[in-house]
mmCIF file of C-alpha atoms in Angstrom:
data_model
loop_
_atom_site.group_PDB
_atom_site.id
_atom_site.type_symbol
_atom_site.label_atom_id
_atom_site.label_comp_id
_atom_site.label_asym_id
_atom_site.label_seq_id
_atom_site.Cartn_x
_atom_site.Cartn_y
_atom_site.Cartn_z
ATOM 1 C CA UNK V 243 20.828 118.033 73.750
ATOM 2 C CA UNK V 244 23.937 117.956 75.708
ATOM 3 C CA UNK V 245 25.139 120.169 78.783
ATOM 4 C CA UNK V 246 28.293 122.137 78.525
ATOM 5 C CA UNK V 247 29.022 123.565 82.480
ATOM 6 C CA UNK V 248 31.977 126.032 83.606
ATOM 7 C CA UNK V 249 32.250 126.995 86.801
ATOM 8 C CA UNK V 250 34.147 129.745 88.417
ATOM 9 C CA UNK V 251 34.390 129.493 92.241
ATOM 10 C CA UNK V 252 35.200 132.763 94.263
ATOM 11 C CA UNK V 253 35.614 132.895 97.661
ATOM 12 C CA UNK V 254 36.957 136.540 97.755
ATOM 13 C CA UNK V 255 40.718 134.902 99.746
ATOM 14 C CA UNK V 256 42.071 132.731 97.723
ATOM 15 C CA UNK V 257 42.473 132.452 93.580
ATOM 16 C CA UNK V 258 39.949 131.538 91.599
ATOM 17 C CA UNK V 259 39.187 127.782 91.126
ATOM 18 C CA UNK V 260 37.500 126.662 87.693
ATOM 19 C CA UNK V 261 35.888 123.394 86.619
ATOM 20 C CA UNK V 262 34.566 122.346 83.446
ATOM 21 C CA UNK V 263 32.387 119.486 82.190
ATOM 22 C CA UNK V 264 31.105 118.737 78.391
ATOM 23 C CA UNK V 265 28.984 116.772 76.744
ATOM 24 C CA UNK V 266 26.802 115.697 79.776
ATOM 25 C CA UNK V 267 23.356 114.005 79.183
ATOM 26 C CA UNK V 268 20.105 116.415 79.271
ATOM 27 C CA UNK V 269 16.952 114.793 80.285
ATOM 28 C CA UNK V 270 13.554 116.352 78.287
ATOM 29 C CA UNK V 271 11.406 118.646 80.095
ATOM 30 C CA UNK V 272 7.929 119.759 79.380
ATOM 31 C CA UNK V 273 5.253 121.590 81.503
ATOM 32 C CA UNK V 274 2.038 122.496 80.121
ATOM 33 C CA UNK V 275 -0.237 124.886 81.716
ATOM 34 C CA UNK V 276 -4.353 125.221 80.943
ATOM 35 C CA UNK V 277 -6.899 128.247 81.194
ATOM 36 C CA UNK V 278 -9.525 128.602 82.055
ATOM 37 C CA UNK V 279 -9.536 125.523 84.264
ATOM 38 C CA UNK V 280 -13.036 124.474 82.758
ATOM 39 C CA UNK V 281 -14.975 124.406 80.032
ATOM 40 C CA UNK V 282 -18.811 124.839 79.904
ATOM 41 C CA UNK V 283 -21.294 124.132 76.926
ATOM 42 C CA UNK V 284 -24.140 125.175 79.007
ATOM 43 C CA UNK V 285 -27.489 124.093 77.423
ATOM 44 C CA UNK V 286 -27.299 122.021 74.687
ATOM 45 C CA UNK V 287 -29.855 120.036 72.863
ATOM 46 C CA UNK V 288 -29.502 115.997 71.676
ATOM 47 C CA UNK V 289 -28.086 115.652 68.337
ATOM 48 C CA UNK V 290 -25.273 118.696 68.459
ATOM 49 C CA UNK V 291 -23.196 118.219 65.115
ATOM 50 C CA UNK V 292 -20.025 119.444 65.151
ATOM 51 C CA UNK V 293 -19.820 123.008 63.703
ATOM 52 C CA UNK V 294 -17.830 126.578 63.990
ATOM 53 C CA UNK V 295 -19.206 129.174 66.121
ATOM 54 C CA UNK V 296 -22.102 127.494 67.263
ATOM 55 C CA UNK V 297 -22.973 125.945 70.874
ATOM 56 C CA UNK V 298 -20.986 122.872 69.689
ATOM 57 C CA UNK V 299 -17.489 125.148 69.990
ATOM 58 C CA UNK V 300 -15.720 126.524 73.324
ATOM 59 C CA UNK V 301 -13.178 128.267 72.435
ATOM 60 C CA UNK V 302 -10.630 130.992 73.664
ATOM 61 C CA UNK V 303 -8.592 128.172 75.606
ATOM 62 C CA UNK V 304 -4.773 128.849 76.339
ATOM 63 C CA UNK V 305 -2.362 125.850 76.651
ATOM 64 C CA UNK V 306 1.100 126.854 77.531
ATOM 65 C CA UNK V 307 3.948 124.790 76.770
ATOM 66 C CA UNK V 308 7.474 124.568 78.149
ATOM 67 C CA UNK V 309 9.852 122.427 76.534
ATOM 68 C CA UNK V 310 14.061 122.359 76.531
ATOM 69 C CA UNK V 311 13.313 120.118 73.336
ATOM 70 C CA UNK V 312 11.101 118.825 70.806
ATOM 71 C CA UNK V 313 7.762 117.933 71.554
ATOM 72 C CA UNK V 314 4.119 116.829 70.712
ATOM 73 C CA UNK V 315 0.750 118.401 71.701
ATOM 74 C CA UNK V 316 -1.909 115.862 72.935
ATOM 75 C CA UNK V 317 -5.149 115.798 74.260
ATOM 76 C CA UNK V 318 -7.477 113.229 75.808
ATOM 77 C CA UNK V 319 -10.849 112.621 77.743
ATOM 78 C CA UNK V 320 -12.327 110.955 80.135
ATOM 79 C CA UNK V 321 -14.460 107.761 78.851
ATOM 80 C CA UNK V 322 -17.835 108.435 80.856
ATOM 81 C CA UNK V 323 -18.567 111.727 82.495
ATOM 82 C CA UNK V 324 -21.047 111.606 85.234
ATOM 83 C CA UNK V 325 -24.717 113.053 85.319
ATOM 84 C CA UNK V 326 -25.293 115.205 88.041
ATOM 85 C CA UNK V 327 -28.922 114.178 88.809
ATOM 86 C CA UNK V 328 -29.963 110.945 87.102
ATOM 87 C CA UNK V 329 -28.573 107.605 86.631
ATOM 88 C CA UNK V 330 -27.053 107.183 83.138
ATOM 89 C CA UNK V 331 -24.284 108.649 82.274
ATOM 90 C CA UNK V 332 -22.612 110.218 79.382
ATOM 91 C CA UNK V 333 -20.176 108.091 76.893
ATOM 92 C CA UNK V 334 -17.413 109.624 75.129
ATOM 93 C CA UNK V 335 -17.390 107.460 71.569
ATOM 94 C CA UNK V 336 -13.975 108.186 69.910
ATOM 95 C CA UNK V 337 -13.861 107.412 66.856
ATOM 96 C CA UNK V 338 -15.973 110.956 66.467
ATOM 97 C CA UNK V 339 -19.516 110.037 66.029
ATOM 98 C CA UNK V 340 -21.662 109.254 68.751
ATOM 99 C CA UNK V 341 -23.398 106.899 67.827
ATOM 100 C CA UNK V 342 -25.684 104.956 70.878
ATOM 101 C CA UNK V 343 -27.285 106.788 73.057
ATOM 102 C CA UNK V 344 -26.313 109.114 75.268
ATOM 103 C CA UNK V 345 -22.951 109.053 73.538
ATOM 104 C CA UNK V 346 -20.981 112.390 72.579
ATOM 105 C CA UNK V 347 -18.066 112.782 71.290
ATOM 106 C CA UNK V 348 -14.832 115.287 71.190
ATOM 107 C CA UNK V 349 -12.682 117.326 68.588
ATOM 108 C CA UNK V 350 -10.252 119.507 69.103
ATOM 109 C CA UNK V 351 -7.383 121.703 67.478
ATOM 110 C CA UNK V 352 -5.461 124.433 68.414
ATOM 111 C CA UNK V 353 -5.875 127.081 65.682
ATOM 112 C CA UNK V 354 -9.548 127.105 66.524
ATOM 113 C CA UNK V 355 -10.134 125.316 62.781
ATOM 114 C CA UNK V 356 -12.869 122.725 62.838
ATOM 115 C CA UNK V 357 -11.499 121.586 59.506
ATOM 116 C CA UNK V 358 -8.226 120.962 60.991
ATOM 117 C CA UNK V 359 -9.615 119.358 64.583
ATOM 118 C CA UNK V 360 -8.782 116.084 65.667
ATOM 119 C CA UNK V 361 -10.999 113.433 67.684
ATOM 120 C CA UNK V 362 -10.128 113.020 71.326
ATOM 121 C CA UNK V 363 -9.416 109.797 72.588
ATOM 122 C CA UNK V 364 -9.302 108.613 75.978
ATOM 123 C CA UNK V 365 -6.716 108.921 78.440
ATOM 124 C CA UNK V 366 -5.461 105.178 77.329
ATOM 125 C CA UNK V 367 -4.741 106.972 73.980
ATOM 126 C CA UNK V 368 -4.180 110.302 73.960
ATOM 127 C CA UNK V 369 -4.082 112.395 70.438
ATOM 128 C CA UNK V 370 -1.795 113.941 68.768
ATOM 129 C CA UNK V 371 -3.045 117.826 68.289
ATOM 130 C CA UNK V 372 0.432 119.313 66.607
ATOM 131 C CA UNK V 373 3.141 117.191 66.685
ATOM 132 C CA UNK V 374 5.923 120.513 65.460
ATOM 133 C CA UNK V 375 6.351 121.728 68.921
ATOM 134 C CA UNK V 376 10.311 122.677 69.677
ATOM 135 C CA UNK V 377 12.739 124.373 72.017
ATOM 136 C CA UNK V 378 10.497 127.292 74.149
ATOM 137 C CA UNK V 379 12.092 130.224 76.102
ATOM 138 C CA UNK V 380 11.228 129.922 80.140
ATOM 139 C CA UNK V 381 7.842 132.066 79.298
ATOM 140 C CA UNK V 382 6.663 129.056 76.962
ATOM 141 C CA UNK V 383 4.668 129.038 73.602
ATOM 142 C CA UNK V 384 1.207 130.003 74.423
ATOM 143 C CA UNK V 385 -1.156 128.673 71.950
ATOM 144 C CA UNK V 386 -3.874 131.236 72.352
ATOM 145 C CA UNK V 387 -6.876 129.624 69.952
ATOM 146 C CA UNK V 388 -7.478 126.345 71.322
ATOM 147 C CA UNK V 389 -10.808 124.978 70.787
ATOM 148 C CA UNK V 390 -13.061 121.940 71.517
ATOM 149 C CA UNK V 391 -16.263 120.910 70.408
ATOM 150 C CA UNK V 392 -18.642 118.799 71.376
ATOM 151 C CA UNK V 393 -21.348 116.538 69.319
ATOM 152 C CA UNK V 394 -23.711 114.511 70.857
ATOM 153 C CA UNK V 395 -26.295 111.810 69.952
ATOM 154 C CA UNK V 396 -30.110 112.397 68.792
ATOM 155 C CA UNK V 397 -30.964 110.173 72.395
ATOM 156 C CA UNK V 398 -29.749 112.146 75.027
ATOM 157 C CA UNK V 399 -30.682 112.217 78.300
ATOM 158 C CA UNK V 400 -31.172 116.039 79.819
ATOM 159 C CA UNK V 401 -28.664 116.341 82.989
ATOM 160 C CA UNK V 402 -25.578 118.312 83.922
ATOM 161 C CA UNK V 403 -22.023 116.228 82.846
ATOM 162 C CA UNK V 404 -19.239 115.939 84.662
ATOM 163 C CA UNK V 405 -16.127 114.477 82.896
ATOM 164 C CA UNK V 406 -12.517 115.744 82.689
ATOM 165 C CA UNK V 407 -10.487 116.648 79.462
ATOM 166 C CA UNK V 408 -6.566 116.730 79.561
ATOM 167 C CA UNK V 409 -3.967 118.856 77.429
ATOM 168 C CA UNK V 410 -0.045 116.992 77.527
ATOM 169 C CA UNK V 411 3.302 117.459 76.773
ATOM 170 C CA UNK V 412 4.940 114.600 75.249
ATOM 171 C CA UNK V 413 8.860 114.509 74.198
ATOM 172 C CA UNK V 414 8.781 113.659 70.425
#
């Protein structure tokens, strides 16, 4: 948590000049990197549930995270995502059941467990996903079985859905 420096300064003429400094203040850093860059359900019908292996799971998504610290693992999405052709669009409903029309919701989790997803909020309140992150090497920790799945209400309106989902790395 703190930075410890010692310099050595060589100009190649004169001797050696050395500097120290302890105990200086380290700010958190975290990075987080996504793949692929979207996610695609392709055809699915009104009234998905929520289930493993099915059309209602994409899976095979890597977040990488880089952290000199502690750290949390969040996710969020977008509160409407936007039909392509037609005029209503699609509500993400939180709290994990959709329950009006044309409403869908979110889980996720990154061991690729249903059992163990959470529901994704929206952006105003993101969600914790695995809140044991610590200290990574410069390469990161590259959780390899993320999943998401989708559920979505017995009224739905056929069209293509735009919306965005973010992964973030929060100090903890």
């Amino acid at each position: 948590a703190k930075w410890h420096i010692h310099v050595v300064v060589d100009d190649g003429t004169a001797a050696p000049v050395t500097g120290n400094q302890t105990d200086r203040t380290m700010n958190w850093y975290g990075e987080v990197t996504v793949g692929p860059a979207t996610i695609d359900w392709g055809n699915v019908d009104a009234g998905l549930a929520f289930d493993e292996d099915t059309d209602s799971e994409e899976s095979g998504i890597t977040v990488t995270y880089v952290s000199n610290g502690d750290y949390s693992e969040k996710i969020a999405a977008t509160a409407t995502w936007d039909a392509a052709v037609g005029e209503i669009n699609a509500s993400l409903d939180a709290d994990g059941t959709p329950s009006s029309a044309n409403s869908f919701s979110l889980k996720a989790d990154d061991t690729g467990t249903l059992s163990s997803a959470v529901v994704v909020n929206t952006t105003s309140s993101y969600t914790d996903i695995d809140t044991g992150g610590t200290i990574t090497g410069e390469s990161g920790n590259a959780e390899d079985a993320n999943s998401v799945w989708l559920a979505l209400n017995d009224t739905f309106v056929i069209d293509v859905y735009t919306g965005a989902i973010y992964y973030q790395i929060a100090n903890r």
